XYZ file of C-alpha atoms in Angstrom:
533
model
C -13.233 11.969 -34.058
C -11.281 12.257 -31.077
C -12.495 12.553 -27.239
C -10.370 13.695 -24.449
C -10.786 11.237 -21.161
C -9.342 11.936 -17.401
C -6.568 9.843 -16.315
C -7.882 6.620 -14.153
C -5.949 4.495 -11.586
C -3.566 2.089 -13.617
C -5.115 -1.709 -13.932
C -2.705 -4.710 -13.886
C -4.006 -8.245 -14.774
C -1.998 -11.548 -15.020
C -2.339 -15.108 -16.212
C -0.989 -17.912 -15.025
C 2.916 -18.222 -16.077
C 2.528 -21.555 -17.674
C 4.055 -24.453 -17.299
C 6.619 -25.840 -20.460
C 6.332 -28.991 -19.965
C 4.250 -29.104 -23.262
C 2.715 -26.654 -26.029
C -0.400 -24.528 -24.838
C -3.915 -26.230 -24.272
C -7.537 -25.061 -24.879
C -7.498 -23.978 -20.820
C -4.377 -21.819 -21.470
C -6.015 -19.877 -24.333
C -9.342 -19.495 -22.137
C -7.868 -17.726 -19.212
C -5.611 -15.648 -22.045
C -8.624 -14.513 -23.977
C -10.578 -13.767 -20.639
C -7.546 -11.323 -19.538
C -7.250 -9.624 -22.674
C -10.477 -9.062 -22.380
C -10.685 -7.858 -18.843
C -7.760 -5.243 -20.464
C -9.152 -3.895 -23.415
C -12.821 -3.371 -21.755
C -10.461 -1.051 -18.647
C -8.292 -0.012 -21.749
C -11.680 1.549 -23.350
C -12.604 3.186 -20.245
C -9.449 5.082 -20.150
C -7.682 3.528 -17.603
C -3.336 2.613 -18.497
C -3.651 -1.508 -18.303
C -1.050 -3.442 -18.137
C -1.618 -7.399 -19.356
C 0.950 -9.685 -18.084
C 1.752 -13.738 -19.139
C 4.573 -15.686 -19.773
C 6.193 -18.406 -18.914
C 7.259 -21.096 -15.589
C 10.217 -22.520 -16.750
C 12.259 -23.928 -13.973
C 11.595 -27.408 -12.127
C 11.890 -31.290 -11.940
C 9.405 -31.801 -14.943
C 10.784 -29.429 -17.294
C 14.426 -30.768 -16.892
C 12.995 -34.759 -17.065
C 10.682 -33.577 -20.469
C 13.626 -32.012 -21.888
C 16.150 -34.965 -21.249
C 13.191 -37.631 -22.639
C 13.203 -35.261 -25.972
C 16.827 -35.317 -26.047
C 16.998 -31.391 -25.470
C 18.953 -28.810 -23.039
C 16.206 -27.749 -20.651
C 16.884 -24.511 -22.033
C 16.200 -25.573 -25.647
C 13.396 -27.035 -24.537
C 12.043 -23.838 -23.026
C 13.049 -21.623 -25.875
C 10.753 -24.390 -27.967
C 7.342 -24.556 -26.115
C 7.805 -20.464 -25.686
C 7.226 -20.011 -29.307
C 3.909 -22.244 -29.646
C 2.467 -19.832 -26.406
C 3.278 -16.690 -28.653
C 1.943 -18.009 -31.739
C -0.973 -18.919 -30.093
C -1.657 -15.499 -28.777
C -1.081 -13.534 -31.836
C -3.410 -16.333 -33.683
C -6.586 -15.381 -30.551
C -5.697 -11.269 -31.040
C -4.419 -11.038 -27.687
C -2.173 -8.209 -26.991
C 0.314 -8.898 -24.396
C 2.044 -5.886 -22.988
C 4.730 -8.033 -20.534
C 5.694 -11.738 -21.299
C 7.919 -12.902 -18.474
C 10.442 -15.999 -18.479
C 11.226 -17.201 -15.421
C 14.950 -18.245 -16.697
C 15.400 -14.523 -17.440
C 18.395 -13.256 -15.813
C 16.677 -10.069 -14.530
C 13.988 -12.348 -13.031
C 16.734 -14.273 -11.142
C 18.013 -10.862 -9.594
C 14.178 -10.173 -8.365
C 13.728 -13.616 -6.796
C 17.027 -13.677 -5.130
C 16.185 -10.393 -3.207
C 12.806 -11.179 -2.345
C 14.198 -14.491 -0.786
C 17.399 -12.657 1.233
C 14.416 -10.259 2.627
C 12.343 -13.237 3.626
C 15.165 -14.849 5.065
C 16.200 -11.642 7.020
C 13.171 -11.902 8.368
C 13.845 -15.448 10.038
C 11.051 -16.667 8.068
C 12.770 -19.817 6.112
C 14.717 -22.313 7.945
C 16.277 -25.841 7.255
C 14.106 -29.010 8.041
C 13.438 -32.324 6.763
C 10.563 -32.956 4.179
C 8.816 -36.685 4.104
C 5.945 -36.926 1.668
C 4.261 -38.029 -1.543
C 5.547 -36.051 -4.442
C 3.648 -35.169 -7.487
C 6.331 -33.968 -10.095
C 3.736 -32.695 -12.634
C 2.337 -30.499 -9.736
C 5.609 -29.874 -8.433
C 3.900 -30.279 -5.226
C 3.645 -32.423 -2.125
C 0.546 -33.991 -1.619
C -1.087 -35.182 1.522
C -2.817 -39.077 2.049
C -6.290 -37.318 1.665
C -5.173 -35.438 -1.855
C -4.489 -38.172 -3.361
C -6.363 -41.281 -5.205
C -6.094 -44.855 -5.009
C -2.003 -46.277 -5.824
C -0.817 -42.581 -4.643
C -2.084 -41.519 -7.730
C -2.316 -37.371 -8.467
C -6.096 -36.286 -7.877
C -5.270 -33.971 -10.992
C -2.790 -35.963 -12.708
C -4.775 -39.137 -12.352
C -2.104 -41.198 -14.441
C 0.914 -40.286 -12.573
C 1.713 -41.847 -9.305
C 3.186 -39.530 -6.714
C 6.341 -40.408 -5.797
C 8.004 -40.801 -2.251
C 10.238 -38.244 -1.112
C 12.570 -37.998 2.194
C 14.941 -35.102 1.552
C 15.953 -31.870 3.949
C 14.769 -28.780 2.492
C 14.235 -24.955 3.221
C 10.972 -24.424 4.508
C 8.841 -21.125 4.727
C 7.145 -20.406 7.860
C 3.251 -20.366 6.401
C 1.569 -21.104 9.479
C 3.312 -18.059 11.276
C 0.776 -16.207 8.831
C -2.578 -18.222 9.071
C -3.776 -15.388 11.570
C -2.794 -12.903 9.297
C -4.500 -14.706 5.983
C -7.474 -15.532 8.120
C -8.068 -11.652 8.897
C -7.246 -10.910 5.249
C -10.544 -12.775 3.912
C -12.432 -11.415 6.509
C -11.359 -7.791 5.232
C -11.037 -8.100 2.110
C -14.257 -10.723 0.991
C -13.333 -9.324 -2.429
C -9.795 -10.917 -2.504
C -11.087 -14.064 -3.257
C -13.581 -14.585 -6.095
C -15.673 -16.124 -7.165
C -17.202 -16.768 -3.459
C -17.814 -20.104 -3.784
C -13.181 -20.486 -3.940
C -13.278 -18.224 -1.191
C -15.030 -20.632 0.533
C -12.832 -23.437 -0.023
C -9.726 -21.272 0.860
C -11.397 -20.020 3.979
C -12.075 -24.004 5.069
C -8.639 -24.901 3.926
C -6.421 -22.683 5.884
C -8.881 -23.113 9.041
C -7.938 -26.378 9.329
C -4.326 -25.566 10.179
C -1.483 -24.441 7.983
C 1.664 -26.157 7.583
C 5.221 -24.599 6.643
C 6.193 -25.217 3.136
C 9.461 -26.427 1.528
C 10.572 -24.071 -0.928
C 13.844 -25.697 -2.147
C 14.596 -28.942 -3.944
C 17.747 -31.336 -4.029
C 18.883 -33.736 -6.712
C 18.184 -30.944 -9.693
C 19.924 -28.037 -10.976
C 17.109 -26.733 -13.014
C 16.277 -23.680 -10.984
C 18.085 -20.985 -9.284
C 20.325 -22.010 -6.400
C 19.576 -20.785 -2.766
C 22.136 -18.057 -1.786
C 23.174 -19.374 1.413
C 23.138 -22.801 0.216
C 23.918 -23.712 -3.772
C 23.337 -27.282 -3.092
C 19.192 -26.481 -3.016
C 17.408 -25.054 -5.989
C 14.537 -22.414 -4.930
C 11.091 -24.311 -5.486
C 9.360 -24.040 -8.535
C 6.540 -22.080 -6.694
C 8.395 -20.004 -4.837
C 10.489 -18.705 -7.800
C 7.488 -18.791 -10.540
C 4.920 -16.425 -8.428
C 7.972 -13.571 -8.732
C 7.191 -13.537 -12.226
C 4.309 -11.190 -11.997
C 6.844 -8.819 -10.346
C 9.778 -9.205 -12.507
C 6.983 -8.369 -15.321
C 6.824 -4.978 -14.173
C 10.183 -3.832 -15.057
C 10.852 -1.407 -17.445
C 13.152 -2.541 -19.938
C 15.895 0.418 -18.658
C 15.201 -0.538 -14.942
C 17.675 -2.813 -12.677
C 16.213 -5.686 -11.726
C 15.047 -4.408 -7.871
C 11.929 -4.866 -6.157
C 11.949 -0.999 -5.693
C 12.023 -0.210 -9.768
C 9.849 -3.145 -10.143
C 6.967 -2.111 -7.284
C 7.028 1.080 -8.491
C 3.838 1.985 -10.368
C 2.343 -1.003 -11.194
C 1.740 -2.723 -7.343
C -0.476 -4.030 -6.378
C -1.635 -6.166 -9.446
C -5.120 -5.541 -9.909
C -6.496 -9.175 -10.410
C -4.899 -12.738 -10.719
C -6.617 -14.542 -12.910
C -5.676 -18.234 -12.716
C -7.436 -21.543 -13.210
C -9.015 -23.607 -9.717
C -6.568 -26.010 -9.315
C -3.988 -23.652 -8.661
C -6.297 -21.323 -6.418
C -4.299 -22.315 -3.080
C -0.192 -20.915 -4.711
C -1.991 -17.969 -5.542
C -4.700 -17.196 -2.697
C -2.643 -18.775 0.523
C 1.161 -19.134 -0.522
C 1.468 -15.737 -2.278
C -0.151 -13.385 -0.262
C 1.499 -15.091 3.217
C 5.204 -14.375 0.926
C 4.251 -10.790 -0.116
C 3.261 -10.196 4.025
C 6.807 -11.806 5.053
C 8.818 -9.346 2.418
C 6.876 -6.413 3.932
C 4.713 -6.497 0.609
C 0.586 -5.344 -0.409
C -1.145 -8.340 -1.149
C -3.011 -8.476 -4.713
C -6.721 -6.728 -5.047
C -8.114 -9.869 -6.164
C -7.600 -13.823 -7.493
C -10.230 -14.918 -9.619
C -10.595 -18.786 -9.982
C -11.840 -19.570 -12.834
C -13.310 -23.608 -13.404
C -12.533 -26.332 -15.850
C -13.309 -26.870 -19.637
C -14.418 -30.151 -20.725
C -15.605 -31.318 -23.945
C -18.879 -33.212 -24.466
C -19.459 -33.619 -21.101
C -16.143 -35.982 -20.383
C -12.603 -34.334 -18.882
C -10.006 -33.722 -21.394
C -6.660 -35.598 -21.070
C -4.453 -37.067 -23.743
C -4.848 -40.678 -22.185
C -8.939 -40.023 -23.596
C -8.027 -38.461 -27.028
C -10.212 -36.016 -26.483
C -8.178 -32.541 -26.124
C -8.575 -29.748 -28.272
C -6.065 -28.092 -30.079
C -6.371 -24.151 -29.552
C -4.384 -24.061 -32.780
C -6.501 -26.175 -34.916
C -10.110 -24.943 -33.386
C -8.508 -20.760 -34.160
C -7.550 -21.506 -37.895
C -10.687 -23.179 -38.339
C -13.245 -20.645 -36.946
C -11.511 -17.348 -36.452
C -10.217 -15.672 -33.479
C -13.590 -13.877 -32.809
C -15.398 -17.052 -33.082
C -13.313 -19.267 -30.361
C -13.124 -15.389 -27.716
C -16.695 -15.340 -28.274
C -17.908 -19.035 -27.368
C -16.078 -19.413 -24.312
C -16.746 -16.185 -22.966
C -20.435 -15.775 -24.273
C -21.251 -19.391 -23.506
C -19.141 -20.337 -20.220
C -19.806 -18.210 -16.770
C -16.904 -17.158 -16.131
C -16.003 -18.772 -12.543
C -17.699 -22.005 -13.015
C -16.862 -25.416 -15.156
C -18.009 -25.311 -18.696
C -18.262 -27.443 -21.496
C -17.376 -27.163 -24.974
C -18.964 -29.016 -27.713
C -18.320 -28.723 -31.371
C -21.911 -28.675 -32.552
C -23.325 -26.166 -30.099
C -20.643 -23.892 -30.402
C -21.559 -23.480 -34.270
C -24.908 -22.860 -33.812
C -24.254 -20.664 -30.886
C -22.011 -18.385 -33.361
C -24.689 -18.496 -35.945
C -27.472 -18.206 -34.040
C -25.660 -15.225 -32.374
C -23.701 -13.482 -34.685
C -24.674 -14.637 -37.862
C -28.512 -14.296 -37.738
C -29.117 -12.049 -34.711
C -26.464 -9.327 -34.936
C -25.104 -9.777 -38.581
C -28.456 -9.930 -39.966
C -30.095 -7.147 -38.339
C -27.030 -4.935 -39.573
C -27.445 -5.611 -43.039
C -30.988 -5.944 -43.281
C -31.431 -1.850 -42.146
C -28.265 -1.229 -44.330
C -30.318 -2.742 -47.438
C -33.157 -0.384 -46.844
C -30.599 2.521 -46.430
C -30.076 3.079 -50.040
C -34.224 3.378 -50.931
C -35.542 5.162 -47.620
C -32.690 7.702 -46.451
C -30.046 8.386 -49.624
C -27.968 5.700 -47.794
C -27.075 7.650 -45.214
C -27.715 7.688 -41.613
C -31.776 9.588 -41.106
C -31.014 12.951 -41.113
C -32.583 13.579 -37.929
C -32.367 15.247 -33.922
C -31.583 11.677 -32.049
C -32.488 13.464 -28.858
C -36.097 13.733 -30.623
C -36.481 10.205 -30.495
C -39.253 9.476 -27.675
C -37.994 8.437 -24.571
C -40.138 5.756 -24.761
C -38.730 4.195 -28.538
C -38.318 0.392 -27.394
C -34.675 0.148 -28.525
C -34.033 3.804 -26.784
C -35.688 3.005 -23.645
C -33.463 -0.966 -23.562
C -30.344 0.859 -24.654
C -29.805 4.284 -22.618
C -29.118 1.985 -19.703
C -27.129 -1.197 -21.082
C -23.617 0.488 -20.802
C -23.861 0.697 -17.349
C -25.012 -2.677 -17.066
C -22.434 -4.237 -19.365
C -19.776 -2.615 -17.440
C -20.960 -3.510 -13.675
C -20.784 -7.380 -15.547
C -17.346 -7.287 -17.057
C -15.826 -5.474 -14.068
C -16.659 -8.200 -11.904
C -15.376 -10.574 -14.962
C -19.142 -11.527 -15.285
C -18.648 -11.601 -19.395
C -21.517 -14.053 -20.050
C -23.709 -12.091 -18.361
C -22.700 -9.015 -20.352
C -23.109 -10.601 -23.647
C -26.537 -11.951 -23.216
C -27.533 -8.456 -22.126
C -26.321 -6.887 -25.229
C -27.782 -9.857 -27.505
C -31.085 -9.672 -26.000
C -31.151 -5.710 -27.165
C -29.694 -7.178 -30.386
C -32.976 -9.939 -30.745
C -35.665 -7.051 -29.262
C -34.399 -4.975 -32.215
C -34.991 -7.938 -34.726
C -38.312 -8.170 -33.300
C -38.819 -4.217 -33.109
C -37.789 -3.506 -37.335
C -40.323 -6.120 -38.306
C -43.532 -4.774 -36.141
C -42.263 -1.150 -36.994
C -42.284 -2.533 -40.416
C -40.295 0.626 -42.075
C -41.467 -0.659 -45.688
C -44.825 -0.187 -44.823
C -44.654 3.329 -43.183
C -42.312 4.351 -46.686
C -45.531 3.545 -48.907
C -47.592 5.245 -46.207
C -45.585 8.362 -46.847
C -44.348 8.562 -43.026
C -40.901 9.300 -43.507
C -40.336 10.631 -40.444
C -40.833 7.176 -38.797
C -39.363 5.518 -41.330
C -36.046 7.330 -40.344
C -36.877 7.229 -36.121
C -36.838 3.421 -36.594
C -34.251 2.563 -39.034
C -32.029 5.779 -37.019
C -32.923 3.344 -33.971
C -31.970 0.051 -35.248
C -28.597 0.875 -36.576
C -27.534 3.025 -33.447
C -28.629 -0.286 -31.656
C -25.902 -2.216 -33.705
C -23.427 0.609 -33.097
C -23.967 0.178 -29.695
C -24.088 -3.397 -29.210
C -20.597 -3.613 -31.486
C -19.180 -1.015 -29.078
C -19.757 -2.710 -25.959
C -19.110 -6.072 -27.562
C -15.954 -5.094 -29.312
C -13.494 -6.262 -25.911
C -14.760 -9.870 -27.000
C -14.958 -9.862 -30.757
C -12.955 -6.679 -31.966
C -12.910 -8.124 -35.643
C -16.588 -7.973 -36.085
C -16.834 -4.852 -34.043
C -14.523 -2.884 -36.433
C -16.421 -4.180 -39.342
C -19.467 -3.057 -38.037
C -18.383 0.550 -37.297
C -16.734 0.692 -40.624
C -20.151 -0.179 -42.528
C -21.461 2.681 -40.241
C -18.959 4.982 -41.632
C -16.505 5.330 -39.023
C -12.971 4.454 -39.138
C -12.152 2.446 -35.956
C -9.495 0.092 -34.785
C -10.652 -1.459 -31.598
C -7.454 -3.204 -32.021
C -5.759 -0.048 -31.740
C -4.324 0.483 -28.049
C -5.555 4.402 -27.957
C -9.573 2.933 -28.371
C -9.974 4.597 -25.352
C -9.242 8.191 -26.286
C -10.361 7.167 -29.878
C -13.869 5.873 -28.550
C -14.347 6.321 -25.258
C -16.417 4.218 -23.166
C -18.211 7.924 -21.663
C -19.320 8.792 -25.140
C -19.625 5.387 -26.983
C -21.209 3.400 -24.488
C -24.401 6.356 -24.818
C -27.309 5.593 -27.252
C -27.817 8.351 -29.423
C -24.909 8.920 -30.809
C -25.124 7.777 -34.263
C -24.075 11.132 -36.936
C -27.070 11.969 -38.784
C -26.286 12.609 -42.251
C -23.007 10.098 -42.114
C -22.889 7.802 -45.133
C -23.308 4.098 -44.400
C -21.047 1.423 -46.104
C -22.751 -1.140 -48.217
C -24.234 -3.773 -47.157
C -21.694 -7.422 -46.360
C -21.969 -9.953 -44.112
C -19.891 -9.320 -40.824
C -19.868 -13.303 -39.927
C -20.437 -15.768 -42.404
C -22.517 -18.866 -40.989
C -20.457 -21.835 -39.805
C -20.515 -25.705 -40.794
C -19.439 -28.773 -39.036
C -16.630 -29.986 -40.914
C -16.421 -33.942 -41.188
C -12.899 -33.738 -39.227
C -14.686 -31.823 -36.422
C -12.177 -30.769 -33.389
């Protein structure tokens, strides 16, 4: 069936444009999976999205990794691109914009930006003297960095010395500017606890910027002066408004600003919280430009407790970890498992008895349990019966009739742990409920009617729970609504019209009379394999 839903103000999220210096890692996929999922929960409440990625392809390190492999930069590029789109179709995320940053049209959008920032009398020449860390792309200051000049991030690269004239960008002509931003906008920077940090950073004095480099020709030469290549930075953090192009559009700011500006949310990872929350918006204010709505920071993944790095051995392979286990499975760990905002840890043991203990048990079993009693107590069809006749005070009605309100306040704020435990504790409460209720008794009691109020109940409470779930594990969800007789795609791009969140996100709404699909497992349990990730 189909429902009509009003139009909504468009919603815009991007990732990071990563780096291709090297194939994706495991904190690549988890900011991926978190914005497709920010998209297809706005997608289901009828809103046009818009989910942008892509690549940062210009810079020092990319042309130094590409001479080492005995590759054009270019080739190089063209390379690592393909491992970040397998990788996406292999997590069932759907990408509506993937930007390169060697794109031609995304040259065109940089160059004007930087002629309308230098109108402005904003960049000027001046002399740059620093420690340099090239996998950062980034000076660093004494304080930044660890003992031999070491990167605080990169921790076994050494910075290197630099003494070079460069453009610079007048940042500190904005600090007032930023400073009155935060205190307008609290909501620009989340979670708090990064708006905190940027709030003590820029207090403590801003300094200008260089935004050009000299002894490369990997980048896009400076207008006025072909001798500098714009900075990595400065060219890469255009990508999110080349992205919003049409494909018949010239490549201007004006086509590109259009109807997609402001972006909605920037979701990025915490070490690169001061590009995107200081550097950007103090560019967009100097071209004339809205700032963002927000710039979520998300924290760090490590595994068993130690930091990853390929110095440990101890990365994991997105690739590997998705064949293994499913896409569902990996979306569903990090998101379920890791607050979104803070550091989290993965760990091959828990996360397999997280997904069975989860999905496998608590939601898969209490599907096909009530579907097993289908066939015997109601004809195996949904209970024939007035849903609104349920008492207001039925457990499972009573928990449910207000968790779609609750599971959207979480995932709007990008709180998606917080929405999954809500919906799995209605998912264990109706485990609990179907064996106190016990339907077989009341069938050899004669009660039929409760038989059908509670097994009515416990299937529209997996209906329900699949629905609101379905942004996270859309696999599972669709197998769930097809063994209650509908014929869904949540992977579909009209699930909003299709389902609506209005309708869907209600408890009740369960046909009575619809015939139920047979009973199958929707996840079957995990084991830790002897090569574990």
């Amino acid at each position: 069936m189909t429902f009509n839903t009003n139009p909504q103000a468009p919603f815009a999220i991007t990732t990071p444009l990563y780096y291709v210096n090297d194939v994706p890692h495991i904190g690549s996929a988890y900011t991926t999976i978190a914005a497709d999922v920010a998209v297809r929960f706005q997608r289901l409440l009828g809103k046009p999205v818009l989910l942008i990625t892509g690549t940062d392809e210009h810079g020092q390190k990319i042309q130094r990794t590409a001479e080492a492999a005995g590759r054009s930069p270019q080739e190089h590029c063209d390379l690592i691109v393909e491992s970040f789109l397998s990788l996406w179709e292999r997590l069932n995320i759907q990408v509506d914009r993937f930007i390169r940053t060697t794109s031609s049209k995304h040259e065109a959008i940089v160059k004007e930006f930087f002629q309308r920032v230098w109108d402005q009398g904003d960049i000027y020449l001046g002399r740059q003297q620093g420690w340099y860390c090239v996998s950062c792309e980034e000076f660093k200051e004494e304080r930044e960095l660890l003992e031999g000049h070491r990167c605080a991030i990169h921790t076994n690269k050494e910075a290197e010395w630099r003494d070079e004239q460069n453009y610079f960008f007048r940042l500190s002509s904005y600090q007032g500017k930023l400073e009155q931003l935060y205190r307008d906008r609290p909501e620009f920077i989340q979670p708090e606890s990064r708006r905190n940090e940027v709030f003590a950073f820029v207090e403590r004095g801003l300094q200008d910027f260089s935004i050009s480099r000299v002894n490369f020709d990997w980048g896009f030469p400076i207008p006025e002066d072909p001798s500098h290549v714009i900075y990595v930075w400065f060219d890469a953090l255009l990508g999110y408004v080349t992205a919003l192009l049409q494909p018949e559009d010239a490549p201007t700011l004006a086509n590109a600003l259009a109807k997609w500006w402001p972006i909605n949310t920037h979701l990025i990872g915490k070490d690169i919280l001061r590009f995107h929350a200081v550097y950007w918006p103090a560019m967009l204010m100097a071209a004339g430009l809205e700032v963002p709505h927000r710039v979520f920071g998300h924290g760090f993944l490590t595994k068993d407790g130690q930091k990853m790095g390929k110095s440990l051995g101890n990365t994991i392979d997105p690739v590997a970890l998705t064949d293994r286990y499913g896409s569902d499975a990996v979306r569903y760990y990090f998101l379920k498992e890791i607050e979104f905002g803070r550091d989290g840890d993965f760990n091959e043991t828990r996360f397999i008895n997280i997904l069975n203990a989860d999905l496998a048990n608590d939601l898969g079993n209490l599907l096909n349990r009530t579907l097993k009693m289908a066939p015997k107590y109601c004809h195996g069809q949904i209970p024939k019966l007035d849903p609104a006749a349920i008492p207001e005070d039925n457990l499972l009605r009573s928990k449910g009739e207000g968790l779609g309100q609750q599971v959207q306040e979480a995932f709007e704020r990008l709180g998606f742990s917080q929405g999954c435990e809500a919906v799995l504790m209605l998912v264990r409460v109706s485990n609990k409920f179907i064996d106190e209720q016990a339907p077989w008794t009341l069938y050899k009691q004669g009660k039929q009617a409760e038989v059908e109020q509670v097994l009515y109940s416990v299937l529209e409470t997996v209906r329900l729970s699949a629905y609101l779930l379905s942004p996270i594990i859309p696999g599972l969800s669709n197998a769930i609504y097809q063994q209650l007789g509908y014929q869904v795609d949540f992977n579909q791009k009209d699930t909003g019209t299709v389902v609506p969140f209005a309708v869907h996100s209600q408890w009740g709404i369960l046909l009575p009379g619809q015939e139920l699909g047979a009973a199958q497992p929707i996840f079957q349990r995990l084991e830790l394999p002897e090569n574990a990730v």
